[in-house]
Amino acid sequence: MDKRDLDPTALVIVKETNTINFNEKIESMRKYAKENGVPIIKDEGLVFLKNIIGLKRPTNILEIGTAIGYSAAIMNQVSNSNIYTIERDINMYNEAKRNIDDLNIKNINIIFKDALEAFDLVKDIKFDLIFIDAAKAQYTKFFDMYTPLLNKNGVVVCDNMLFHGVVANEENYDNLTKGLRGLVRKLNAFTKELMQNEKYDTTLYDIGDGMSVSILK
Ligand code: SAH
Ligand code: MG
């Protein structure tokens, strides 16, 4: 038997060291995201997401849009939930894999696929929380595809719903580039549908870049 197993102070030290490593690694991920323009969740949104997870205590979480694994790592740290997270960009996927390995987290499964083609890989799992944070023009498709896997009282959180404030201002759409206008229109349509969807209780929050929380009734 390892001597440390019997020494409670040694255990405390081991734990603290792990925490420090986690925080340091998270800090280096934030730095990487900033330097490389990776759109990780904003601080205010992150606190909000942590609060929801702390209250909900999900067993299984589905995340659409891993990027470098930043939000996944933090969601896992709060709850120790099993996380299935989907990413279609090979560079992001590789970076996320390295980060999650470095953090030594075993219950985050990173799926390298377009989320619109990954349904079969998770179809047998029931989720307590779905976090949608990928291509904004596809939110309706993600929602329709994956919410059948949500448990009763399950929660759907969507990020970037206000898209830097432009979504709500329909009169300003003419000033946007064509590509952006299409995206913003789709996001706006999704938001309206979601607010009107009677199967869910939805609130839209002016937090970070706009976040919605929908609870399946
Ligand atoms: N949730 C992350 C940030 C995600 S950024 C965090 O807060 O830390 C959005 C990511 O979604 C990008 O890495 C992008 O490559 C990915 N993405 C966009 N559309 C996608 C799709 N259809 N399927 C899978 N990943 C997608
Ligand atoms: Mg986001």
CSV table of C-alpha atoms and ligand atoms in Angstrom, one decimal, residues 39-42 131-134 136 139 159-160 209, ligand 2:
chain,number,residue,atom,x,y,z
A,39,PRO,CA,-14.8,31.9,-29.3
A,40,ILE,CA,-14.9,30.2,-25.8
A,41,ILE,CA,-17.8,31.1,-23.5
A,42,LYS,CA,-17.5,34.5,-21.8
A,131,PHE,CA,-25.6,22.9,-24.3
A,132,ILE,CA,-25.9,24.3,-27.9
A,133,ASP,CA,-22.9,26.4,-28.8
A,134,ALA,CA,-21.9,25.7,-32.4
A,136,LYS,CA,-25.5,29.8,-35.1
A,139,TYR,CA,-29.6,26.1,-33.9
A,159,ASP,CA,-25.2,30.4,-26.1
A,160,ASN,CA,-24.8,33.5,-28.3
A,209,ASP,CA,-23.5,37.1,-25.6
B,2,MG,MG,-20.5,30.5,-27.5
